Amino acid sequence: MTQAAFDSLKSQHPWPETDGLTAWDYTLGGGGRQLIDAIIRAQKPAFMLEIGCFLCSSTKRWLSLDSDIRVVGVDPWDDGLIEQCRRYVGRPALTRAYPDRAVQEQFAADIEAQGPFSTALANLHGFEDRFVPVRGLSPDALYVLKETGFEPDLIYIDANKQAIDLDVCIELWPDAQITGDDWHWGRTKGYPMRRVVEAVAHTHGFKIEADHATWVLHR
Ligand SMILES: C[S@@+](CC[C@H](N)C(=O)[O-])C[C@H]1O[C@@H](n2cnc3c(N)ncnc32)[C@H](O)[C@@H]1O
C-alpha cells in the first residue's frame, strides 16, 4: 500500500533537472541526530517523512544510513531561502562549515542562481529512486499524503516549530514514531519547540528523549 502511494507520489512530484548543478551539503541541524540514526539502524523503517528539508543534508543522512529506506520530504523550497542563505554569509554557522569567505559567497550565489529546490535535489544525486520532494507546506501537504495512502514509519519534523505539525502527524499516523529538531532552539524565548514537544508528550502520554537539538517521542 505505502509502496504504491510512494510510487504515485513519485510520479506526481518529479525531480527537477540537476545535471551540472553544484551540490551544497550544508545542514541547519543542531546536533543529536545520532538518536535518529539509531532508530533507522535498529528499526529499519521502510518509509520516512521529513518535514522541512532545506538543502536536504539531513535527508541525505537518512538515505545514506540504510539502502532500503524511502523518504518523502515536504518543503516549499521557496525563494525566501535565497535571502536566508545570503544572510548566513559571515555568520558563525556558515563560517564553521566554509571558513573561506569566497566559498560562502559562492554558496549564496549558487542558491540564488540554481534555486533552492534544484540545489537541494542536486545534493541527493544518486537517491532519485528513494526520495520524493513534495513542494508544499505542512500541515496541508500532510493531509494530501495521507489521502494518497502514504504511511510513514518514522517522521522527522524540522520546519517552522509549530505545534500543529505534531498534532496533525499524530492524528494522521498514530503508529509512526515522531521525532524532530529544534529542542535547543530559542533559549532567550524559553525554548518554544521544547514547550510544544512537552505539551504533546503530556497529552498523549509519550516519553521524551532529547540530545542537543534532536527530540524523539516514545510511546
Ligand atoms: C531548519 S530548515 C530544515 C533543515 C534541514 N532539515 C537540514 O537539516 O538541513 C527549515 C525548513 O523548513 C521549511 N519550512 C518552513 N515552514 C514549513 C512548513 N510549514 N512545511 C514544510 N516545510 C516548511 C523551510 O522552507 C526550510 O527549508
JSON list of C-alpha atoms and ligand atoms in Angstrom, two decimals:
[
{"chain": "A", "resi": 1, "resn": "MET", "atom": "CA", "xyz": [0.00, 0.00, 0.00]},
{"chain": "A", "resi": 2, "resn": "THR", "atom": "CA", "xyz": [2.61, 2.53, 1.05]},
{"chain": "A", "resi": 3, "resn": "GLN", "atom": "CA", "xyz": [4.94, 1.49, -1.78]},
{"chain": "A", "resi": 4, "resn": "ALA", "atom": "CA", "xyz": [2.08, 2.13, -4.22]},
{"chain": "A", "resi": 5, "resn": "ALA", "atom": "CA", "xyz": [1.49, 5.51, -2.59]},
{"chain": "A", "resi": 6, "resn": "PHE", "atom": "CA", "xyz": [5.21, 6.26, -2.76]},
{"chain": "A", "resi": 7, "resn": "ASP", "atom": "CA", "xyz": [5.27, 5.40, -6.47]},
{"chain": "A", "resi": 8, "resn": "SER", "atom": "CA", "xyz": [2.21, 7.53, -7.06]},
{"chain": "A", "resi": 9, "resn": "LEU", "atom": "CA", "xyz": [3.78, 10.47, -5.20]},
{"chain": "A", "resi": 10, "resn": "LYS", "atom": "CA", "xyz": [6.96, 9.95, -7.19]},
{"chain": "A", "resi": 11, "resn": "SER", "atom": "CA", "xyz": [5.11, 10.41, -10.46]},
{"chain": "A", "resi": 12, "resn": "GLN", "atom": "CA", "xyz": [3.19, 13.42, -9.12]},
{"chain": "A", "resi": 13, "resn": "HIS", "atom": "CA", "xyz": [6.31, 15.15, -7.77]},
{"chain": "A", "resi": 14, "resn": "PRO", "atom": "CA", "xyz": [9.12, 14.77, -10.29]},
{"chain": "A", "resi": 15, "resn": "TRP", "atom": "CA", "xyz": [12.66, 15.90, -9.61]},
{"chain": "A", "resi": 16, "resn": "PRO", "atom": "CA", "xyz": [14.00, 18.99, -11.34]},
{"chain": "A", "resi": 17, "resn": "GLU", "atom": "CA", "xyz": [16.94, 18.65, -13.73]},
{"chain": "A", "resi": 18, "resn": "THR", "atom": "CA", "xyz": [20.09, 18.66, -11.60]},
{"chain": "A", "resi": 19, "resn": "ASP", "atom": "CA", "xyz": [22.79, 17.83, -14.17]},
{"chain": "A", "resi": 20, "resn": "GLY", "atom": "CA", "xyz": [25.67, 20.26, -13.94]},
{"chain": "A", "resi": 21, "resn": "LEU", "atom": "CA", "xyz": [24.42, 21.89, -10.75]},
{"chain": "A", "resi": 22, "resn": "THR", "atom": "CA", "xyz": [26.63, 22.40, -7.72]},
{"chain": "A", "resi": 23, "resn": "ALA", "atom": "CA", "xyz": [25.51, 20.49, -4.62]},
{"chain": "A", "resi": 24, "resn": "TRP", "atom": "CA", "xyz": [25.87, 22.16, -1.24]},
{"chain": "A", "resi": 25, "resn": "ASP", "atom": "CA", "xyz": [25.68, 19.63, 1.60]},
{"chain": "A", "resi": 26, "resn": "TYR", "atom": "CA", "xyz": [25.01, 22.28, 4.23]},
{"chain": "A", "resi": 27, "resn": "THR", "atom": "CA", "xyz": [22.75, 21.47, 7.16]},
{"chain": "A", "resi": 28, "resn": "LEU", "atom": "CA", "xyz": [20.92, 23.71, 9.57]},
{"chain": "A", "resi": 29, "resn": "GLY", "atom": "CA", "xyz": [20.75, 20.90, 12.10]},
{"chain": "A", "resi": 30, "resn": "GLY", "atom": "CA", "xyz": [21.78, 21.48, 15.65]},
{"chain": "A", "resi": 31, "resn": "GLY", "atom": "CA", "xyz": [23.20, 18.16, 16.80]},
{"chain": "A", "resi": 32, "resn": "GLY", "atom": "CA", "xyz": [21.96, 14.96, 18.38]},
{"chain": "A", "resi": 33, "resn": "ARG", "atom": "CA", "xyz": [20.94, 13.31, 15.12]},
{"chain": "A", "resi": 34, "resn": "GLN", "atom": "CA", "xyz": [22.64, 10.10, 16.18]},
{"chain": "A", "resi": 35, "resn": "LEU", "atom": "CA", "xyz": [19.32, 9.43, 18.02]},
{"chain": "A", "resi": 36, "resn": "ILE", "atom": "CA", "xyz": [17.62, 9.26, 14.63]},
{"chain": "A", "resi": 37, "resn": "ASP", "atom": "CA", "xyz": [20.49, 7.25, 13.12]},
{"chain": "A", "resi": 38, "resn": "ALA", "atom": "CA", "xyz": [20.00, 4.68, 15.89]},
{"chain": "A", "resi": 39, "resn": "ILE", "atom": "CA", "xyz": [16.28, 4.36, 15.13]},
{"chain": "A", "resi": 40, "resn": "ILE", "atom": "CA", "xyz": [16.97, 3.89, 11.43]},
{"chain": "A", "resi": 41, "resn": "ARG", "atom": "CA", "xyz": [19.66, 1.27, 12.10]},
{"chain": "A", "resi": 42, "resn": "ALA", "atom": "CA", "xyz": [17.70, -0.67, 14.72]},
{"chain": "A", "resi": 43, "resn": "GLN", "atom": "CA", "xyz": [14.14, -0.46, 13.42]},
{"chain": "A", "resi": 44, "resn": "LYS", "atom": "CA", "xyz": [14.80, -0.23, 9.69]},
{"chain": "A", "resi": 45, "resn": "PRO", "atom": "CA", "xyz": [11.77, 1.97, 8.93]},
{"chain": "A", "resi": 46, "resn": "ALA", "atom": "CA", "xyz": [10.68, 1.38, 5.35]},
{"chain": "A", "resi": 47, "resn": "PHE", "atom": "CA", "xyz": [9.18, 4.84, 4.88]},
{"chain": "A", "resi": 48, "resn": "MET", "atom": "CA", "xyz": [10.14, 8.13, 6.46]},
{"chain": "A", "resi": 49, "resn": "LEU", "atom": "CA", "xyz": [8.57, 11.56, 6.25]},
{"chain": "A", "resi": 50, "resn": "GLU", "atom": "CA", "xyz": [10.75, 14.65, 6.70]},
{"chain": "A", "resi": 51, "resn": "ILE", "atom": "CA", "xyz": [9.00, 17.98, 7.19]},
{"chain": "A", "resi": 52, "resn": "GLY", "atom": "CA", "xyz": [11.41, 20.84, 6.46]},
{"chain": "A", "resi": 53, "resn": "CYS", "atom": "CA", "xyz": [14.30, 19.67, 4.29]},
{"chain": "A", "resi": 54, "resn": "PHE", "atom": "CA", "xyz": [16.12, 22.90, 3.27]},
{"chain": "A", "resi": 55, "resn": "LEU", "atom": "CA", "xyz": [19.11, 21.67, 1.19]},
{"chain": "A", "resi": 56, "resn": "CYS", "atom": "CA", "xyz": [18.35, 18.01, 2.00]},
{"chain": "A", "resi": 57, "resn": "SER", "atom": "CA", "xyz": [21.51, 17.48, 4.01]},
{"chain": "A", "resi": 58, "resn": "SER", "atom": "CA", "xyz": [19.61, 15.75, 6.80]},
{"chain": "A", "resi": 59, "resn": "THR", "atom": "CA", "xyz": [17.64, 13.78, 4.20]},
{"chain": "A", "resi": 60, "resn": "LYS", "atom": "CA", "xyz": [20.90, 12.60, 2.66]},
{"chain": "A", "resi": 61, "resn": "ARG", "atom": "CA", "xyz": [22.00, 11.42, 6.07]},
{"chain": "A", "resi": 62, "resn": "TRP", "atom": "CA", "xyz": [18.91, 9.22, 6.49]},
{"chain": "A", "resi": 63, "resn": "LEU", "atom": "CA", "xyz": [19.11, 7.86, 2.93]},
{"chain": "A", "resi": 64, "resn": "SER", "atom": "CA", "xyz": [22.81, 7.05, 3.33]},
{"chain": "A", "resi": 65, "resn": "LEU", "atom": "CA", "xyz": [22.26, 5.08, 6.54]},
{"chain": "A", "resi": 66, "resn": "ASP", "atom": "CA", "xyz": [20.03, 2.39, 5.10]},
{"chain": "A", "resi": 67, "resn": "SER", "atom": "CA", "xyz": [19.94, 1.35, 1.47]},
{"chain": "A", "resi": 68, "resn": "ASP", "atom": "CA", "xyz": [16.25, 0.43, 1.69]},
{"chain": "A", "resi": 69, "resn": "ILE", "atom": "CA", "xyz": [14.73, 3.45, 3.40]},
{"chain": "A", "resi": 70, "resn": "ARG", "atom": "CA", "xyz": [12.50, 5.64, 1.24]},
{"chain": "A", "resi": 71, "resn": "VAL", "atom": "CA", "xyz": [11.82, 9.24, 2.22]},
{"chain": "A", "resi": 72, "resn": "VAL", "atom": "CA", "xyz": [9.14, 11.76, 1.34]},
{"chain": "A", "resi": 73, "resn": "GLY", "atom": "CA", "xyz": [10.23, 15.34, 2.02]},
{"chain": "A", "resi": 74, "resn": "VAL", "atom": "CA", "xyz": [7.82, 18.24, 2.44]},
{"chain": "A", "resi": 75, "resn": "ASP", "atom": "CA", "xyz": [9.14, 21.77, 2.00]},
{"chain": "A", "resi": 76, "resn": "PRO", "atom": "CA", "xyz": [8.02, 24.71, -0.13]},
{"chain": "A", "resi": 77, "resn": "TRP", "atom": "CA", "xyz": [11.65, 25.31, -1.19]},
{"chain": "A", "resi": 78, "resn": "ASP", "atom": "CA", "xyz": [10.52, 28.85, -1.97]},
{"chain": "A", "resi": 79, "resn": "ASP", "atom": "CA", "xyz": [12.73, 31.74, -2.99]},
{"chain": "A", "resi": 80, "resn": "GLY", "atom": "CA", "xyz": [12.71, 33.13, 0.55]},
{"chain": "A", "resi": 81, "resn": "LEU", "atom": "CA", "xyz": [15.51, 30.63, 1.16]},
{"chain": "A", "resi": 82, "resn": "ILE", "atom": "CA", "xyz": [17.72, 32.62, -1.24]},
{"chain": "A", "resi": 83, "resn": "GLU", "atom": "CA", "xyz": [17.68, 35.70, 1.00]},
{"chain": "A", "resi": 84, "resn": "GLN", "atom": "CA", "xyz": [18.01, 33.46, 4.07]},
{"chain": "A", "resi": 85, "resn": "CYS", "atom": "CA", "xyz": [21.19, 31.86, 2.67]},
{"chain": "A", "resi": 86, "resn": "ARG", "atom": "CA", "xyz": [22.57, 35.27, 1.71]},
{"chain": "A", "resi": 87, "resn": "ARG", "atom": "CA", "xyz": [22.18, 36.33, 5.36]},
{"chain": "A", "resi": 88, "resn": "TYR", "atom": "CA", "xyz": [24.25, 33.34, 6.52]},
{"chain": "A", "resi": 89, "resn": "VAL", "atom": "CA", "xyz": [27.39, 34.71, 4.83]},
{"chain": "A", "resi": 90, "resn": "GLY", "atom": "CA", "xyz": [29.86, 35.75, 7.52]},
{"chain": "A", "resi": 91, "resn": "ARG", "atom": "CA", "xyz": [27.78, 34.23, 10.33]},
{"chain": "A", "resi": 92, "resn": "PRO", "atom": "CA", "xyz": [29.35, 31.64, 12.67]},
{"chain": "A", "resi": 93, "resn": "ALA", "atom": "CA", "xyz": [27.47, 28.55, 11.44]},
{"chain": "A", "resi": 94, "resn": "LEU", "atom": "CA", "xyz": [28.25, 29.01, 7.74]},
{"chain": "A", "resi": 95, "resn": "THR", "atom": "CA", "xyz": [31.80, 30.11, 8.61]},
{"chain": "A", "resi": 96, "resn": "ARG", "atom": "CA", "xyz": [32.34, 26.87, 10.54]},
{"chain": "A", "resi": 97, "resn": "ALA", "atom": "CA", "xyz": [31.22, 24.88, 7.50]},
{"chain": "A", "resi": 98, "resn": "TYR", "atom": "CA", "xyz": [33.06, 27.03, 4.95]},
{"chain": "A", "resi": 99, "resn": "PRO", "atom": "CA", "xyz": [35.80, 29.13, 6.62]},
{"chain": "A", "resi": 100, "resn": "ASP", "atom": "CA", "xyz": [36.75, 30.80, 3.33]},
{"chain": "A", "resi": 101, "resn": "ARG", "atom": "CA", "xyz": [34.55, 33.86, 2.77]},
{"chain": "A", "resi": 102, "resn": "ALA", "atom": "CA", "xyz": [34.74, 33.39, -1.00]},
{"chain": "A", "resi": 103, "resn": "VAL", "atom": "CA", "xyz": [33.25, 29.90, -0.64]},
{"chain": "A", "resi": 104, "resn": "GLN", "atom": "CA", "xyz": [30.42, 31.33, 1.46]},
{"chain": "A", "resi": 105, "resn": "GLU", "atom": "CA", "xyz": [29.74, 33.92, -1.25]},
{"chain": "A", "resi": 106, "resn": "GLN", "atom": "CA", "xyz": [29.72, 31.13, -3.84]},
{"chain": "A", "resi": 107, "resn": "PHE", "atom": "CA", "xyz": [27.25, 29.18, -1.69]},
{"chain": "A", "resi": 108, "resn": "ALA", "atom": "CA", "xyz": [24.82, 32.11, -1.59]},
{"chain": "A", "resi": 109, "resn": "ALA", "atom": "CA", "xyz": [25.33, 32.83, -5.31]},
{"chain": "A", "resi": 110, "resn": "ASP", "atom": "CA", "xyz": [24.65, 29.21, -6.29]},
{"chain": "A", "resi": 111, "resn": "ILE", "atom": "CA", "xyz": [21.48, 29.00, -4.22]},
{"chain": "A", "resi": 112, "resn": "GLU", "atom": "CA", "xyz": [20.29, 32.16, -5.97]},
{"chain": "A", "resi": 113, "resn": "ALA", "atom": "CA", "xyz": [21.31, 31.12, -9.49]},
{"chain": "A", "resi": 114, "resn": "GLN", "atom": "CA", "xyz": [20.24, 27.47, -9.27]},
{"chain": "A", "resi": 115, "resn": "GLY", "atom": "CA", "xyz": [17.26, 27.98, -6.95]},
{"chain": "A", "resi": 116, "resn": "PRO", "atom": "CA", "xyz": [16.83, 26.31, -3.54]},
{"chain": "A", "resi": 117, "resn": "PHE", "atom": "CA", "xyz": [14.76, 23.41, -4.90]},
{"chain": "A", "resi": 118, "resn": "SER", "atom": "CA", "xyz": [17.21, 22.32, -7.60]},
{"chain": "A", "resi": 119, "resn": "THR", "atom": "CA", "xyz": [20.19, 22.85, -5.30]},
{"chain": "A", "resi": 120, "resn": "ALA", "atom": "CA", "xyz": [18.56, 20.66, -2.65]},
{"chain": "A", "resi": 121, "resn": "LEU", "atom": "CA", "xyz": [17.91, 17.87, -5.12]},
{"chain": "A", "resi": 122, "resn": "ALA", "atom": "CA", "xyz": [21.42, 18.14, -6.57]},
{"chain": "A", "resi": 123, "resn": "ASN", "atom": "CA", "xyz": [22.59, 17.26, -3.07]},
{"chain": "A", "resi": 124, "resn": "LEU", "atom": "CA", "xyz": [20.61, 14.00, -3.30]},
{"chain": "A", "resi": 125, "resn": "HIS", "atom": "CA", "xyz": [22.18, 12.84, -6.55]},
{"chain": "A", "resi": 126, "resn": "GLY", "atom": "CA", "xyz": [22.10, 9.04, -6.57]},
{"chain": "A", "resi": 127, "resn": "PHE", "atom": "CA", "xyz": [18.96, 8.85, -4.42]},
{"chain": "A", "resi": 128, "resn": "GLU", "atom": "CA", "xyz": [16.45, 9.59, -7.18]},
{"chain": "A", "resi": 129, "resn": "ASP", "atom": "CA", "xyz": [14.59, 6.32, -6.60]},
{"chain": "A", "resi": 130, "resn": "ARG", "atom": "CA", "xyz": [14.24, 6.72, -2.84]},
{"chain": "A", "resi": 131, "resn": "PHE", "atom": "CA", "xyz": [13.30, 10.36, -2.31]},
{"chain": "A", "resi": 132, "resn": "VAL", "atom": "CA", "xyz": [10.16, 12.21, -3.31]},
{"chain": "A", "resi": 133, "resn": "PRO", "atom": "CA", "xyz": [10.20, 16.01, -2.97]},
{"chain": "A", "resi": 134, "resn": "VAL", "atom": "CA", "xyz": [6.74, 17.33, -2.17]},
{"chain": "A", "resi": 135, "resn": "ARG", "atom": "CA", "xyz": [6.71, 21.09, -2.59]},
{"chain": "A", "resi": 136, "resn": "GLY", "atom": "CA", "xyz": [4.18, 22.37, -0.12]},
{"chain": "A", "resi": 137, "resn": "LEU", "atom": "CA", "xyz": [3.51, 23.40, 3.43]},
{"chain": "A", "resi": 138, "resn": "SER", "atom": "CA", "xyz": [2.79, 21.34, 6.49]},
{"chain": "A", "resi": 139, "resn": "PRO", "atom": "CA", "xyz": [0.18, 20.67, 7.70]},
{"chain": "A", "resi": 140, "resn": "ASP", "atom": "CA", "xyz": [-1.85, 20.98, 4.46]},
{"chain": "A", "resi": 141, "resn": "ALA", "atom": "CA", "xyz": [0.51, 18.77, 2.47]},
{"chain": "A", "resi": 142, "resn": "LEU", "atom": "CA", "xyz": [0.29, 16.05, 5.14]},
{"chain": "A", "resi": 143, "resn": "TYR", "atom": "CA", "xyz": [-3.43, 15.50, 4.51]},
{"chain": "A", "resi": 144, "resn": "VAL", "atom": "CA", "xyz": [-2.69, 15.06, 0.82]},
{"chain": "A", "resi": 145, "resn": "LEU", "atom": "CA", "xyz": [-0.01, 12.45, 1.60]},
{"chain": "A", "resi": 146, "resn": "LYS", "atom": "CA", "xyz": [-2.48, 10.60, 3.79]},
{"chain": "A", "resi": 147, "resn": "GLU", "atom": "CA", "xyz": [-5.13, 10.65, 1.06]},
{"chain": "A", "resi": 148, "resn": "THR", "atom": "CA", "xyz": [-2.58, 9.13, -1.31]},
{"chain": "A", "resi": 149, "resn": "GLY", "atom": "CA", "xyz": [-2.16, 6.24, 1.12]},
{"chain": "A", "resi": 150, "resn": "PHE", "atom": "CA", "xyz": [1.30, 7.18, 2.37]},
{"chain": "A", "resi": 151, "resn": "GLU", "atom": "CA", "xyz": [2.00, 5.76, 5.84]},
{"chain": "A", "resi": 152, "resn": "PRO", "atom": "CA", "xyz": [5.42, 6.71, 7.25]},
{"chain": "A", "resi": 153, "resn": "ASP", "atom": "CA", "xyz": [7.04, 4.58, 9.96]},
{"chain": "A", "resi": 154, "resn": "LEU", "atom": "CA", "xyz": [9.26, 7.44, 11.07]},
{"chain": "A", "resi": 155, "resn": "ILE", "atom": "CA", "xyz": [8.66, 11.21, 10.96]},
{"chain": "A", "resi": 156, "resn": "TYR", "atom": "CA", "xyz": [11.29, 13.93, 11.39]},
{"chain": "A", "resi": 157, "resn": "ILE", "atom": "CA", "xyz": [9.97, 17.47, 11.91]},
{"chain": "A", "resi": 158, "resn": "ASP", "atom": "CA", "xyz": [12.39, 20.32, 11.21]},
{"chain": "A", "resi": 159, "resn": "ALA", "atom": "CA", "xyz": [10.16, 23.09, 9.87]},
{"chain": "A", "resi": 160, "resn": "ASN", "atom": "CA", "xyz": [8.62, 26.11, 11.48]},
{"chain": "A", "resi": 161, "resn": "LYS", "atom": "CA", "xyz": [8.39, 25.00, 15.12]},
{"chain": "A", "resi": 162, "resn": "GLN", "atom": "CA", "xyz": [4.59, 24.74, 15.07]},
{"chain": "A", "resi": 163, "resn": "ALA", "atom": "CA", "xyz": [2.55, 22.52, 17.39]},
{"chain": "A", "resi": 164, "resn": "ILE", "atom": "CA", "xyz": [0.15, 21.80, 14.55]},
{"chain": "A", "resi": 165, "resn": "ASP", "atom": "CA", "xyz": [2.81, 19.80, 12.69]},
{"chain": "A", "resi": 166, "resn": "LEU", "atom": "CA", "xyz": [3.00, 17.34, 15.59]},
{"chain": "A", "resi": 167, "resn": "ASP", "atom": "CA", "xyz": [-0.75, 17.34, 16.21]},
{"chain": "A", "resi": 168, "resn": "VAL", "atom": "CA", "xyz": [-1.57, 16.50, 12.61]},
{"chain": "A", "resi": 169, "resn": "CYS", "atom": "CA", "xyz": [1.14, 13.82, 12.38]},
{"chain": "A", "resi": 170, "resn": "ILE", "atom": "CA", "xyz": [-0.26, 12.11, 15.47]},
{"chain": "A", "resi": 171, "resn": "GLU", "atom": "CA", "xyz": [-3.81, 12.38, 14.12]},
{"chain": "A", "resi": 172, "resn": "LEU", "atom": "CA", "xyz": [-2.93, 11.01, 10.67]},
{"chain": "A", "resi": 173, "resn": "TRP", "atom": "CA", "xyz": [-0.27, 8.46, 11.61]},
{"chain": "A", "resi": 174, "resn": "PRO", "atom": "CA", "xyz": [-0.83, 7.29, 15.20]},
{"chain": "A", "resi": 175, "resn": "ASP", "atom": "CA", "xyz": [1.61, 4.40, 14.80]},
{"chain": "A", "resi": 176, "resn": "ALA", "atom": "CA", "xyz": [4.53, 6.39, 13.40]},
{"chain": "A", "resi": 177, "resn": "GLN", "atom": "CA", "xyz": [7.49, 7.32, 15.57]},
{"chain": "A", "resi": 178, "resn": "ILE", "atom": "CA", "xyz": [7.67, 11.10, 15.73]},
{"chain": "A", "resi": 179, "resn": "THR", "atom": "CA", "xyz": [10.99, 12.92, 16.07]},
{"chain": "A", "resi": 180, "resn": "GLY", "atom": "CA", "xyz": [12.42, 16.28, 15.20]},
{"chain": "A", "resi": 181, "resn": "ASP", "atom": "CA", "xyz": [14.85, 19.14, 15.60]},
{"chain": "A", "resi": 182, "resn": "ASP", "atom": "CA", "xyz": [14.94, 22.49, 17.47]},
{"chain": "A", "resi": 183, "resn": "TRP", "atom": "CA", "xyz": [14.83, 21.09, 21.02]},
{"chain": "A", "resi": 184, "resn": "HIS", "atom": "CA", "xyz": [17.57, 23.55, 22.00]},
{"chain": "A", "resi": 185, "resn": "TRP", "atom": "CA", "xyz": [16.34, 26.42, 19.79]},
{"chain": "A", "resi": 186, "resn": "GLY", "atom": "CA", "xyz": [15.36, 29.81, 21.28]},
{"chain": "A", "resi": 187, "resn": "ARG", "atom": "CA", "xyz": [16.91, 29.85, 24.74]},
{"chain": "A", "resi": 188, "resn": "THR", "atom": "CA", "xyz": [16.03, 33.53, 25.21]},
{"chain": "A", "resi": 189, "resn": "LYS", "atom": "CA", "xyz": [12.44, 32.79, 24.14]},
{"chain": "A", "resi": 190, "resn": "GLY", "atom": "CA", "xyz": [12.05, 29.94, 26.63]},
{"chain": "A", "resi": 191, "resn": "TYR", "atom": "CA", "xyz": [12.75, 27.11, 24.17]},
{"chain": "A", "resi": 192, "resn": "PRO", "atom": "CA", "xyz": [9.44, 27.24, 22.25]},
{"chain": "A", "resi": 193, "resn": "MET", "atom": "CA", "xyz": [9.83, 23.88, 20.46]},
{"chain": "A", "resi": 194, "resn": "ARG", "atom": "CA", "xyz": [10.67, 22.16, 23.73]},
{"chain": "A", "resi": 195, "resn": "ARG", "atom": "CA", "xyz": [7.39, 23.52, 25.15]},
{"chain": "A", "resi": 196, "resn": "VAL", "atom": "CA", "xyz": [5.48, 22.23, 22.10]},
{"chain": "A", "resi": 197, "resn": "VAL", "atom": "CA", "xyz": [7.01, 18.75, 22.36]},
{"chain": "A", "resi": 198, "resn": "GLU", "atom": "CA", "xyz": [6.46, 18.59, 26.13]},
{"chain": "A", "resi": 199, "resn": "ALA", "atom": "CA", "xyz": [2.80, 19.55, 25.76]},
{"chain": "A", "resi": 200, "resn": "VAL", "atom": "CA", "xyz": [2.21, 16.90, 23.10]},
{"chain": "A", "resi": 201, "resn": "ALA", "atom": "CA", "xyz": [4.02, 14.28, 25.19]},
{"chain": "A", "resi": 202, "resn": "HIS", "atom": "CA", "xyz": [1.88, 15.17, 28.20]},
{"chain": "A", "resi": 203, "resn": "THR", "atom": "CA", "xyz": [-1.38, 14.97, 26.24]},
{"chain": "A", "resi": 204, "resn": "HIS", "atom": "CA", "xyz": [-0.59, 11.63, 24.62]},
{"chain": "A", "resi": 205, "resn": "GLY", "atom": "CA", "xyz": [1.48, 10.01, 27.35]},
{"chain": "A", "resi": 206, "resn": "PHE", "atom": "CA", "xyz": [4.72, 9.87, 25.35]},
{"chain": "A", "resi": 207, "resn": "LYS", "atom": "CA", "xyz": [8.18, 9.82, 26.89]},
{"chain": "A", "resi": 208, "resn": "ILE", "atom": "CA", "xyz": [10.70, 12.30, 25.50]},
{"chain": "A", "resi": 209, "resn": "GLU", "atom": "CA", "xyz": [14.30, 11.50, 24.66]},
{"chain": "A", "resi": 210, "resn": "ALA", "atom": "CA", "xyz": [16.42, 14.51, 23.67]},
{"chain": "A", "resi": 211, "resn": "ASP", "atom": "CA", "xyz": [20.00, 15.32, 22.83]},
{"chain": "A", "resi": 212, "resn": "HIS", "atom": "CA", "xyz": [21.14, 18.78, 21.74]},
{"chain": "A", "resi": 213, "resn": "ALA", "atom": "CA", "xyz": [18.66, 19.83, 19.02]},
{"chain": "A", "resi": 214, "resn": "THR", "atom": "CA", "xyz": [17.09, 16.41, 18.50]},
{"chain": "A", "resi": 215, "resn": "TRP", "atom": "CA", "xyz": [13.99, 15.03, 20.22]},
{"chain": "A", "resi": 216, "resn": "VAL", "atom": "CA", "xyz": [12.26, 11.68, 19.96]},
{"chain": "A", "resi": 217, "resn": "LEU", "atom": "CA", "xyz": [8.81, 10.73, 21.25]},
{"chain": "A", "resi": 218, "resn": "HIS", "atom": "CA", "xyz": [8.48, 7.22, 22.66]},
{"chain": "A", "resi": 219, "resn": "ARG", "atom": "CA", "xyz": [5.13, 5.58, 23.23]},
{"chain": "B", "resi": 1, "resn": "LIG", "atom": "C1", "xyz": [15.71, 24.44, 9.57]},
{"chain": "B", "resi": 1, "resn": "LIG", "atom": "S1", "xyz": [15.32, 24.21, 7.89]},
{"chain": "B", "resi": 1, "resn": "LIG", "atom": "C2", "xyz": [15.43, 22.47, 7.68]},
{"chain": "B", "resi": 1, "resn": "LIG", "atom": "C3", "xyz": [16.83, 21.98, 7.83]},
{"chain": "B", "resi": 1, "resn": "LIG", "atom": "C4", "xyz": [17.13, 20.63, 7.26]},
{"chain": "B", "resi": 1, "resn": "LIG", "atom": "N1", "xyz": [16.31, 19.57, 7.87]},
{"chain": "B", "resi": 1, "resn": "LIG", "atom": "C5", "xyz": [18.59, 20.35, 7.49]},
{"chain": "B", "resi": 1, "resn": "LIG", "atom": "O1", "xyz": [18.92, 19.56, 8.36]},
{"chain": "B", "resi": 1, "resn": "LIG", "atom": "O2", "xyz": [19.43, 20.99, 6.84]},
{"chain": "B", "resi": 1, "resn": "LIG", "atom": "C6", "xyz": [13.61, 24.53, 7.88]},
{"chain": "B", "resi": 1, "resn": "LIG", "atom": "C7", "xyz": [12.93, 24.27, 6.53]},
{"chain": "B", "resi": 1, "resn": "LIG", "atom": "O3", "xyz": [11.54, 24.20, 6.78]},
{"chain": "B", "resi": 1, "resn": "LIG", "atom": "C8", "xyz": [10.86, 24.71, 5.66]},
{"chain": "B", "resi": 1, "resn": "LIG", "atom": "N2", "xyz": [9.51, 25.05, 6.13]},
{"chain": "B", "resi": 1, "resn": "LIG", "atom": "C9", "xyz": [9.09, 26.15, 6.77]},
{"chain": "B", "resi": 1, "resn": "LIG", "atom": "N3", "xyz": [7.78, 26.06, 7.05]},
{"chain": "B", "resi": 1, "resn": "LIG", "atom": "C10", "xyz": [7.38, 24.86, 6.57]},
{"chain": "B", "resi": 1, "resn": "LIG", "atom": "C11", "xyz": [6.13, 24.18, 6.56]},
{"chain": "B", "resi": 1, "resn": "LIG", "atom": "N4", "xyz": [5.03, 24.71, 7.11]},
{"chain": "B", "resi": 1, "resn": "LIG", "atom": "N5", "xyz": [6.07, 22.96, 5.99]},
{"chain": "B", "resi": 1, "resn": "LIG", "atom": "C12", "xyz": [7.17, 22.40, 5.43]},
{"chain": "B", "resi": 1, "resn": "LIG", "atom": "N6", "xyz": [8.38, 23.00, 5.44]},
{"chain": "B", "resi": 1, "resn": "LIG", "atom": "C13", "xyz": [8.47, 24.21, 5.99]},
{"chain": "B", "resi": 1, "resn": "LIG", "atom": "C14", "xyz": [11.72, 25.86, 5.19]},
{"chain": "B", "resi": 1, "resn": "LIG", "atom": "O4", "xyz": [11.49, 26.12, 3.82]},
{"chain": "B", "resi": 1, "resn": "LIG", "atom": "C15", "xyz": [13.13, 25.33, 5.46]},
{"chain": "B", "resi": 1, "resn": "LIG", "atom": "O5", "xyz": [13.69, 24.76, 4.31]}
]
